[in-house]
Amino acid sequence: MLKHTVKNRSLVILGFAESVSGLGSWITGLAVFSLIIFRGDGNVAQSSGILLASLLPMLLFSPVAGSLIDRFDRRRLMVASELLAGVAVAGLIFVQNIWLIYLLLALQSVFNTIMMPARQSVVPDLVAREDLTSANAFLQQLAGLIKVFAPIIAGALLAVFNPHSVIVFDVISYALSAAILTRLPSLPPHRQATTGGENETQQPEAGAGFMALLRSVPGLRLIFLSTFLATVAIIGFDVLSAIFTRDILQGSEATFGLLIGLIGLGTVAGAAGLMMSKRERNLWADVVTGLLLLTLLAIAVALGAWVGNPAFATVVLAGGCLLAGLGMGIMHVQIATLIQILTPAALLGRAGGMFQATAVAGQIAGILLTPLLVPGFLTVAQFFGLATLAILALVVYIVRTVRKAAPVTVTPQAQTAEVAETI
């Protein structure tokens, strides 16, 4: 499976371009947190503000991006989005005001909404159905590697340069990513809503809209609902992690970067396991496994906050980050594969856009909820204890629901033809 995947020229180009811009985006993200939190007197509200500035535009524009992807050449859209995002990031080099930083992060987010749904819709054009898990795992593995090494690189750069200067690297990364994407072939939209490989009898007729598809395919509804609820439950870690690192772990940017890197390392391991797998995969079983591993992060934070010892909390949280990353890698790959299997090709852009909006809606809900609850009504330990219970309840709901339907599986083929290798 690995051989077939890495020989697919277009898939490698797509993954390399995303990796380059992803590296730059991580550098900018950590530079902004460094400027406001670690080198300033930032609080939970400003930490939430940074996240909201990136997420609100994504919530609003993701459905629009998905619609554009289903109507126009996807290569051109991806190239344009990378160039425009680079222009927005360039403005961060020159500003100090927190509200201008929020504005430029929002503009960057608007242009970034294209990439994920575009990639989601392109992958089934590049590989056969039985290779979807392997292809998605390959792309997720690259994203995980970026999460491992980007914080280290960003930390090294921030040790030498000021945060504004470091952002220059992100501008360069967007330009380079756009140049790489021009090496892709033309990727015109699918004009006919042909059905996928599963639940075809439940899907609407060709030409029906995405909402009709969502109503007719229970599996898609479960994906969207589960994604929203799981995101609400765990996003508190993103909101509190920088301040938790500073106040409870008594760490710095280096500690913060290490924890993020461990999540990335786990993601790489999870995706690598799926990529190398030669047995039949039950996609929903993998999603449940990923969620169970994700609960370990919430447990680790709750335990570390409850004990209060910085050294103990650091060790426990490091383990939780690694195992949660493993779960994220498995879960993200198989959710992407489920969407690609259950959605007609002509609606994949809209499906990807709406999925992105759903995940972002969960993030925003959690970001708004977390500062209201912590520390006013709940301690950090209590908050993440409740998050653990919420995710476990979601797991029970998913298991009870999918038992009523036929399993959705993918069986890797050892001798699969190298589909679209020359595309």
CSV table of C-alpha atoms in Angstrom, one decimal:
chain,number,residue,atom,x,y,z
A,1,MET,CA,0.0,0.0,0.0
A,2,LEU,CA,2.8,2.4,0.8
A,3,LYS,CA,4.5,1.7,-2.5
A,4,HIS,CA,1.3,2.5,-4.5
A,5,THR,CA,0.7,5.6,-2.5
A,6,VAL,CA,4.1,7.3,-2.7
A,7,LYS,CA,4.3,6.5,-6.5
A,8,ASN,CA,1.2,8.5,-7.1
A,9,ARG,CA,2.7,11.7,-8.3
A,10,SER,CA,-0.3,14.0,-7.8
A,11,LEU,CA,-0.9,12.7,-4.3
A,12,VAL,CA,2.7,13.4,-3.4
A,13,ILE,CA,2.5,16.9,-4.9
A,14,LEU,CA,-0.7,17.6,-2.9
A,15,GLY,CA,0.8,16.4,0.3
A,16,PHE,CA,4.1,18.3,-0.2
A,17,ALA,CA,2.3,21.5,-0.9
A,18,GLU,CA,0.1,21.2,2.2
A,19,SER,CA,3.1,20.3,4.3
A,20,VAL,CA,5.0,23.4,3.2
A,21,SER,CA,2.2,25.8,3.9
A,22,GLY,CA,1.3,23.9,7.1
A,23,LEU,CA,4.9,24.4,8.4
A,24,GLY,CA,4.6,28.1,7.9
A,25,SER,CA,1.1,28.3,9.5
A,26,TRP,CA,2.4,26.6,12.6
A,27,ILE,CA,5.3,29.0,12.8
A,28,THR,CA,2.9,32.0,12.6
A,29,GLY,CA,0.5,30.4,15.1
A,30,LEU,CA,3.2,29.9,17.7
A,31,ALA,CA,4.7,33.4,16.9
A,32,VAL,CA,1.3,35.0,17.6
A,33,PHE,CA,0.9,33.1,20.9
A,34,SER,CA,4.5,34.0,21.8
A,35,LEU,CA,3.9,37.7,21.2
A,36,ILE,CA,0.6,37.8,23.2
A,37,ILE,CA,0.9,35.1,25.8
A,38,PHE,CA,4.5,34.2,26.6
A,39,ARG,CA,6.1,37.6,26.0
A,40,GLY,CA,3.1,39.7,27.0
A,41,ASP,CA,0.5,39.5,29.7
A,42,GLY,CA,-2.1,37.6,27.7
A,43,ASN,CA,-5.0,35.9,29.5
A,44,VAL,CA,-7.7,33.2,28.6
A,45,ALA,CA,-9.8,35.8,26.8
A,46,GLN,CA,-7.0,36.8,24.5
A,47,SER,CA,-6.0,33.2,23.9
A,48,SER,CA,-9.6,32.5,23.0
A,49,GLY,CA,-9.6,35.7,20.8
A,50,ILE,CA,-6.7,34.3,18.7
A,51,LEU,CA,-8.5,31.1,18.1
A,52,LEU,CA,-11.8,32.8,17.3
A,53,ALA,CA,-10.2,35.2,14.8
A,54,SER,CA,-9.2,32.1,12.8
A,55,LEU,CA,-12.3,30.0,13.4
A,56,LEU,CA,-15.2,32.4,12.9
A,57,PRO,CA,-14.4,33.2,9.2
A,58,MET,CA,-13.9,29.5,8.6
A,59,LEU,CA,-17.3,28.7,10.0
A,60,LEU,CA,-18.9,31.3,7.7
A,61,PHE,CA,-17.0,30.7,4.5
A,62,SER,CA,-16.4,26.9,4.5
A,63,PRO,CA,-19.9,26.2,3.0
A,64,VAL,CA,-19.1,28.8,0.3
A,65,ALA,CA,-15.7,27.3,-0.3
A,66,GLY,CA,-17.3,23.8,-0.7
A,67,SER,CA,-19.7,25.1,-3.2
A,68,LEU,CA,-16.9,26.8,-5.2
A,69,ILE,CA,-14.9,23.5,-5.2
A,70,ASP,CA,-17.8,21.7,-6.8
A,71,ARG,CA,-18.1,24.3,-9.5
A,72,PHE,CA,-14.6,25.4,-10.5
A,73,ASP,CA,-11.2,23.9,-11.3
A,74,ARG,CA,-9.8,22.8,-7.9
A,75,ARG,CA,-6.2,23.3,-8.8
A,76,ARG,CA,-6.7,26.9,-9.6
A,77,LEU,CA,-8.7,27.4,-6.4
A,78,MET,CA,-6.0,25.9,-4.3
A,79,VAL,CA,-3.3,28.0,-5.9
A,80,ALA,CA,-5.3,31.2,-5.5
A,81,SER,CA,-6.2,30.5,-1.9
A,82,GLU,CA,-2.5,29.9,-0.9
A,83,LEU,CA,-1.4,33.2,-2.6
A,84,LEU,CA,-4.1,35.3,-1.0
A,85,ALA,CA,-3.5,33.7,2.4
A,86,GLY,CA,0.2,34.6,2.1
A,87,VAL,CA,-0.7,38.3,1.4
A,88,ALA,CA,-2.9,38.4,4.6
A,89,VAL,CA,-0.1,36.8,6.7
A,90,ALA,CA,2.4,39.4,5.4
A,91,GLY,CA,0.4,42.1,7.2
A,92,LEU,CA,1.1,40.5,10.5
A,93,ILE,CA,4.8,41.4,10.1
A,94,PHE,CA,4.0,45.1,10.6
A,95,VAL,CA,1.3,45.2,13.3
A,96,GLN,CA,1.3,45.3,17.1
A,97,ASN,CA,-2.3,46.1,17.9
A,98,ILE,CA,-4.3,43.1,19.1
A,99,TRP,CA,-7.3,44.0,17.0
A,100,LEU,CA,-5.3,44.3,13.8
A,101,ILE,CA,-3.8,40.9,14.5
A,102,TYR,CA,-7.2,39.4,14.9
A,103,LEU,CA,-8.3,41.0,11.6
A,104,LEU,CA,-5.4,39.6,9.6
A,105,LEU,CA,-5.7,36.2,11.2
A,106,ALA,CA,-9.4,36.3,10.1
A,107,LEU,CA,-8.4,37.2,6.5
A,108,GLN,CA,-5.9,34.4,6.4
A,109,SER,CA,-8.6,32.0,7.6
A,110,VAL,CA,-11.0,33.0,4.9
A,111,PHE,CA,-8.5,32.0,2.2
A,112,ASN,CA,-7.5,28.9,4.0
A,113,THR,CA,-11.0,27.5,3.9
A,114,ILE,CA,-10.4,26.2,0.4
A,115,MET,CA,-7.6,23.7,1.1
A,116,MET,CA,-9.2,21.0,3.3
A,117,PRO,CA,-12.4,20.5,1.3
A,118,ALA,CA,-10.5,20.7,-2.0
A,119,ARG,CA,-8.1,18.0,-0.9
A,120,GLN,CA,-11.1,15.9,0.4
A,121,SER,CA,-12.7,16.0,-3.1
A,122,VAL,CA,-9.5,15.5,-5.0
A,123,VAL,CA,-8.2,12.3,-3.3
A,124,PRO,CA,-10.9,9.9,-4.7
A,125,ASP,CA,-10.0,11.2,-8.2
A,126,LEU,CA,-6.3,10.1,-7.6
A,127,VAL,CA,-6.7,6.7,-6.0
A,128,ALA,CA,-9.0,3.6,-6.2
A,129,ARG,CA,-11.6,3.1,-3.5
A,130,GLU,CA,-9.6,0.4,-1.7
A,131,ASP,CA,-6.7,2.8,-1.5
A,132,LEU,CA,-8.6,5.7,0.1
A,133,THR,CA,-7.6,4.8,3.7
A,134,SER,CA,-3.9,4.5,2.6
A,135,ALA,CA,-4.0,7.8,0.7
A,136,ASN,CA,-5.7,9.7,3.5
A,137,ALA,CA,-3.3,8.2,6.0
A,138,PHE,CA,-0.4,9.3,3.9
A,139,LEU,CA,-1.7,12.9,3.9
A,140,GLN,CA,-2.4,12.7,7.6
A,141,GLN,CA,1.0,11.3,8.3
A,142,LEU,CA,2.6,14.4,6.6
A,143,ALA,CA,0.4,16.7,8.7
A,144,GLY,CA,1.5,14.8,11.8
A,145,LEU,CA,5.1,15.2,10.9
A,146,ILE,CA,4.6,18.9,10.5
A,147,LYS,CA,3.0,19.0,14.0
A,148,VAL,CA,6.1,17.2,15.3
A,149,PHE,CA,8.8,19.3,13.8
A,150,ALA,CA,7.1,22.7,13.2
A,151,PRO,CA,7.0,23.6,17.0
A,152,ILE,CA,10.6,22.7,17.3
A,153,ILE,CA,11.5,24.8,14.2
A,154,ALA,CA,9.3,27.6,15.4
A,155,GLY,CA,10.9,27.5,18.9
A,156,ALA,CA,14.4,27.6,17.4
A,157,LEU,CA,13.4,30.6,15.2
A,158,LEU,CA,11.8,32.4,18.1
A,159,ALA,CA,14.9,32.0,20.2
A,160,VAL,CA,16.8,33.9,17.5
A,161,PHE,CA,14.3,36.3,15.9
A,162,ASN,CA,11.4,38.3,17.3
A,163,PRO,CA,7.9,37.0,16.5
A,164,HIS,CA,7.2,39.5,13.7
A,165,SER,CA,10.4,38.5,11.8
A,166,VAL,CA,9.5,34.8,12.2
A,167,ILE,CA,6.2,35.3,10.3
A,168,VAL,CA,8.2,36.1,7.1
A,169,PHE,CA,8.8,32.3,6.9
A,170,ASP,CA,5.1,31.7,6.6
A,171,VAL,CA,4.8,34.2,3.7
A,172,ILE,CA,7.5,32.3,1.9
A,173,SER,CA,5.8,29.0,2.6
A,174,TYR,CA,2.5,30.1,1.1
A,175,ALA,CA,4.3,31.3,-2.1
A,176,LEU,CA,6.2,28.0,-2.3
A,177,SER,CA,3.1,25.9,-1.7
A,178,ALA,CA,1.3,27.8,-4.5
A,179,ALA,CA,4.2,27.1,-6.9
A,180,ILE,CA,4.1,23.4,-6.0
A,181,LEU,CA,0.4,23.1,-6.6
A,182,THR,CA,0.8,24.4,-10.1
A,183,ARG,CA,2.4,21.1,-10.9
A,184,LEU,CA,-0.9,19.3,-10.4
A,185,PRO,CA,-3.0,18.6,-13.5
A,186,SER,CA,-6.2,20.4,-14.2
A,187,LEU,CA,-8.8,19.2,-11.7
A,188,PRO,CA,-12.2,20.2,-13.2
A,189,PRO,CA,-15.4,19.7,-11.1
A,190,HIS,CA,-17.6,16.6,-11.4
A,191,ARG,CA,-20.7,17.6,-13.3
A,192,GLN,CA,-22.8,14.6,-12.4
A,193,ALA,CA,-23.6,13.4,-8.9
A,194,THR,CA,-22.5,9.8,-9.3
A,195,THR,CA,-22.9,7.8,-6.1
A,196,GLY,CA,-20.2,6.4,-3.9
A,197,GLY,CA,-19.5,2.8,-3.1
A,198,GLU,CA,-21.7,2.5,0.0
A,199,ASN,CA,-25.4,3.1,0.8
A,200,GLU,CA,-26.1,3.8,-2.9
A,201,THR,CA,-29.7,2.9,-2.6
A,202,GLN,CA,-30.2,5.5,0.1
A,203,GLN,CA,-28.6,8.4,-1.8
A,204,PRO,CA,-30.6,11.0,-3.6
A,205,GLU,CA,-30.8,11.2,-7.4
A,206,ALA,CA,-28.0,12.9,-9.3
A,207,GLY,CA,-28.2,16.6,-9.1
A,208,ALA,CA,-29.7,16.6,-5.6
A,209,GLY,CA,-28.1,19.0,-3.1
A,210,PHE,CA,-25.9,18.2,-0.2
A,211,MET,CA,-28.7,18.7,2.4
A,212,ALA,CA,-30.8,16.1,0.6
A,213,LEU,CA,-27.8,13.7,0.8
A,214,LEU,CA,-27.4,14.4,4.5
A,215,ARG,CA,-31.0,13.6,5.1
A,216,SER,CA,-30.8,10.3,3.1
A,217,VAL,CA,-27.5,8.9,4.5
A,218,PRO,CA,-27.6,8.2,8.2
A,219,GLY,CA,-23.8,7.6,8.3
A,220,LEU,CA,-23.1,11.1,7.2
A,221,ARG,CA,-25.4,12.5,9.8
A,222,LEU,CA,-23.6,10.5,12.5
A,223,ILE,CA,-20.2,11.7,11.3
A,224,PHE,CA,-21.2,15.4,11.5
A,225,LEU,CA,-22.9,15.0,14.9
A,226,SER,CA,-20.1,13.0,16.4
A,227,THR,CA,-17.5,15.5,15.1
A,228,PHE,CA,-19.3,18.4,16.6
A,229,LEU,CA,-19.8,16.9,20.0
A,230,ALA,CA,-16.3,15.4,20.3
A,231,THR,CA,-14.8,18.8,19.3
A,232,VAL,CA,-16.9,20.7,21.9
A,233,ALA,CA,-15.7,18.2,24.5
A,234,ILE,CA,-12.0,18.4,23.8
A,235,ILE,CA,-11.4,21.9,22.5
A,236,GLY,CA,-10.9,23.2,26.0
A,237,PHE,CA,-7.3,21.9,25.7
A,238,ASP,CA,-6.6,24.3,22.9
A,239,VAL,CA,-8.0,27.2,24.9
A,240,LEU,CA,-6.2,26.4,28.1
A,241,SER,CA,-3.0,24.6,27.0
A,242,ALA,CA,-0.8,27.7,26.7
A,243,ILE,CA,-1.9,29.0,30.1
A,244,PHE,CA,-1.9,25.5,31.6
A,245,THR,CA,1.7,25.2,30.4
A,246,ARG,CA,2.7,28.5,31.9
A,247,ASP,CA,0.9,28.3,35.3
A,248,ILE,CA,0.6,24.6,36.2
A,249,LEU,CA,3.5,23.0,34.3
A,250,GLN,CA,5.6,26.2,34.9
A,251,GLY,CA,6.9,25.8,31.4
A,252,SER,CA,7.8,28.0,28.5
A,253,GLU,CA,7.3,28.1,24.7
A,254,ALA,CA,9.6,25.1,24.5
A,255,THR,CA,7.4,23.0,26.8
A,256,PHE,CA,4.3,24.1,24.9
A,257,GLY,CA,5.9,23.2,21.6
A,258,LEU,CA,7.0,19.8,23.0
A,259,LEU,CA,3.5,18.9,24.0
A,260,ILE,CA,2.1,19.9,20.6
A,261,GLY,CA,4.9,17.9,19.0
A,262,LEU,CA,4.0,14.8,20.9
A,263,ILE,CA,0.4,15.0,19.6
A,264,GLY,CA,1.9,15.2,16.1
A,265,LEU,CA,4.1,12.2,16.8
A,266,GLY,CA,1.1,10.2,17.9
A,267,THR,CA,-0.8,11.3,14.8
A,268,VAL,CA,2.1,10.1,12.6
A,269,ALA,CA,2.1,6.7,14.3
A,270,GLY,CA,-1.7,6.4,14.0
A,271,ALA,CA,-1.7,7.3,10.3
A,272,ALA,CA,1.3,5.1,9.7
A,273,GLY,CA,-0.4,2.1,11.2
A,274,LEU,CA,-3.4,2.5,8.9
A,275,MET,CA,-1.2,3.1,5.9
A,276,MET,CA,0.7,-0.1,6.5
A,277,SER,CA,-2.3,-2.2,7.4
A,278,LYS,CA,-3.1,-5.1,5.0
A,279,ARG,CA,-6.3,-6.3,6.8
A,280,GLU,CA,-9.9,-5.3,6.3
A,281,ARG,CA,-10.6,-2.1,8.2
A,282,ASN,CA,-14.0,-1.4,9.8
A,283,LEU,CA,-14.1,2.4,9.5
A,284,TRP,CA,-16.5,3.0,12.4
A,285,ALA,CA,-14.6,0.7,14.7
A,286,ASP,CA,-11.4,2.7,14.0
A,287,VAL,CA,-13.3,6.0,14.7
A,288,VAL,CA,-14.4,4.6,18.1
A,289,THR,CA,-10.9,3.5,18.9
A,290,GLY,CA,-9.6,7.0,18.1
A,291,LEU,CA,-12.2,8.6,20.4
A,292,LEU,CA,-11.3,6.3,23.3
A,293,LEU,CA,-7.6,7.3,22.9
A,294,LEU,CA,-8.6,10.9,22.8
A,295,THR,CA,-10.2,10.7,26.2
A,296,LEU,CA,-6.7,10.0,27.6
A,297,LEU,CA,-5.7,13.6,26.9
A,298,ALA,CA,-8.7,14.9,29.0
A,299,ILE,CA,-7.8,12.4,31.8
A,300,ALA,CA,-4.2,13.5,31.7
A,301,VAL,CA,-5.0,17.2,32.1
A,302,ALA,CA,-7.5,16.5,34.8
A,303,LEU,CA,-5.1,14.3,36.7
A,304,GLY,CA,-2.2,16.8,36.3
A,305,ALA,CA,-4.3,19.7,37.5
A,306,TRP,CA,-5.6,17.8,40.4
A,307,VAL,CA,-2.2,16.7,41.7
A,308,GLY,CA,-0.6,20.1,41.1
A,309,ASN,CA,3.0,18.9,40.9
A,310,PRO,CA,4.6,20.4,37.8
A,311,ALA,CA,7.0,17.5,37.1
A,312,PHE,CA,4.3,14.9,37.6
A,313,ALA,CA,1.8,16.9,35.5
A,314,THR,CA,4.3,17.3,32.7
A,315,VAL,CA,5.0,13.6,32.5
A,316,VAL,CA,1.4,12.6,32.6
A,317,LEU,CA,0.3,15.2,30.1
A,318,ALA,CA,3.2,14.2,27.7
A,319,GLY,CA,1.9,10.7,27.7
A,320,GLY,CA,-1.7,11.9,27.2
A,321,CYS,CA,-0.7,14.1,24.3
A,322,LEU,CA,1.1,11.2,22.6
A,323,LEU,CA,-1.8,8.7,22.9
A,324,ALA,CA,-4.4,11.3,22.0
A,325,GLY,CA,-2.4,12.1,18.9
A,326,LEU,CA,-2.5,8.4,18.0
A,327,GLY,CA,-6.3,8.5,18.3
A,328,MET,CA,-6.5,11.7,16.3
A,329,GLY,CA,-4.5,10.1,13.5
A,330,ILE,CA,-6.7,7.1,13.3
A,331,MET,CA,-10.0,9.0,13.7
A,332,HIS,CA,-9.2,11.8,11.2
A,333,VAL,CA,-8.1,9.3,8.5
A,334,GLN,CA,-11.2,7.1,8.8
A,335,ILE,CA,-13.6,10.0,9.0
A,336,ALA,CA,-12.2,11.4,5.8
A,337,THR,CA,-12.5,8.0,4.2
A,338,LEU,CA,-16.1,7.6,5.4
A,339,ILE,CA,-17.1,10.9,3.9
A,340,GLN,CA,-15.4,10.1,0.5
A,341,ILE,CA,-17.2,6.7,0.4
A,342,LEU,CA,-20.6,7.9,1.4
A,343,THR,CA,-20.7,11.1,-0.7
A,344,PRO,CA,-21.2,11.4,-4.5
A,345,ALA,CA,-18.1,12.9,-6.3
A,346,ALA,CA,-20.0,15.9,-7.4
A,347,LEU,CA,-20.9,16.8,-3.8
A,348,LEU,CA,-17.6,16.1,-2.1
A,349,GLY,CA,-16.6,19.8,-2.1
A,350,ARG,CA,-19.8,20.7,-0.3
A,351,ALA,CA,-19.5,17.8,2.0
A,352,GLY,CA,-15.9,18.8,2.9
A,353,GLY,CA,-16.9,22.4,3.4
A,354,MET,CA,-19.8,21.5,5.6
A,355,PHE,CA,-17.7,19.1,7.6
A,356,GLN,CA,-15.1,21.7,8.1
A,357,ALA,CA,-17.8,24.2,9.2
A,358,THR,CA,-19.2,21.6,11.6
A,359,ALA,CA,-15.8,21.0,13.2
A,360,VAL,CA,-15.2,24.7,13.5
A,361,ALA,CA,-18.7,25.2,15.0
A,362,GLY,CA,-17.7,22.7,17.7
A,363,GLN,CA,-14.5,24.5,18.3
A,364,ILE,CA,-16.2,27.9,18.6
A,365,ALA,CA,-18.8,26.5,21.0
A,366,GLY,CA,-16.0,25.0,23.2
A,367,ILE,CA,-13.9,28.2,23.0
A,368,LEU,CA,-16.8,30.3,24.1
A,369,LEU,CA,-17.9,27.9,26.8
A,370,THR,CA,-14.5,27.2,28.3
A,371,PRO,CA,-13.7,30.7,29.7
A,372,LEU,CA,-17.2,30.9,31.1
A,373,LEU,CA,-16.7,27.7,33.1
A,374,VAL,CA,-13.0,27.9,34.0
A,375,PRO,CA,-12.1,29.1,36.6
A,376,GLY,CA,-15.4,30.7,37.6
A,377,PHE,CA,-17.5,27.6,38.0
A,378,LEU,CA,-15.2,24.6,37.5
A,379,THR,CA,-11.6,23.9,38.2
A,380,VAL,CA,-9.4,22.6,35.4
A,381,ALA,CA,-9.6,19.1,36.8
A,382,GLN,CA,-13.4,19.2,37.0
A,383,PHE,CA,-13.7,20.6,33.5
A,384,PHE,CA,-11.6,17.9,31.9
A,385,GLY,CA,-13.2,15.2,34.1
A,386,LEU,CA,-16.6,16.2,32.6
A,387,ALA,CA,-15.0,16.3,29.1
A,388,THR,CA,-13.9,12.7,29.6
A,389,LEU,CA,-17.4,11.6,30.5
A,390,ALA,CA,-18.9,13.4,27.6
A,391,ILE,CA,-16.6,11.7,25.1
A,392,LEU,CA,-17.3,8.3,26.6
A,393,ALA,CA,-21.0,8.9,26.3
A,394,LEU,CA,-20.5,9.8,22.6
A,395,VAL,CA,-18.6,6.5,22.1
A,396,VAL,CA,-21.6,4.6,23.5
A,397,TYR,CA,-24.0,6.4,21.2
A,398,ILE,CA,-21.9,5.7,18.1
A,399,VAL,CA,-21.6,2.0,19.0
A,400,ARG,CA,-25.3,1.6,19.5
A,401,THR,CA,-26.1,3.5,16.3
A,402,VAL,CA,-23.7,1.7,13.9
A,403,ARG,CA,-24.7,-1.7,15.2
A,404,LYS,CA,-28.1,-1.2,13.4
A,405,ALA,CA,-26.4,-0.8,9.9
A,406,ALA,CA,-24.1,-2.8,7.7
A,407,PRO,CA,-20.4,-2.2,8.5
A,408,VAL,CA,-18.5,0.2,6.2
A,409,THR,CA,-15.2,-1.5,5.4
A,410,VAL,CA,-12.1,-1.0,3.2
A,411,THR,CA,-10.0,-4.0,2.2
A,412,PRO,CA,-6.5,-3.0,0.9
A,413,GLN,CA,-5.5,-4.8,-2.2
A,414,ALA,CA,-1.8,-5.8,-2.3
A,415,GLN,CA,-1.7,-5.9,-6.0
A,416,THR,CA,-4.0,-2.9,-6.7
A,417,ALA,CA,-3.3,-1.1,-10.0
A,418,GLU,CA,-1.6,2.2,-9.5
A,419,VAL,CA,-4.7,4.3,-10.2
A,420,ALA,CA,-4.0,7.7,-11.7
A,421,GLU,CA,-0.3,7.4,-11.3
A,422,THR,CA,0.4,9.6,-14.2
A,423,ILE,CA,-2.3,12.2,-13.5
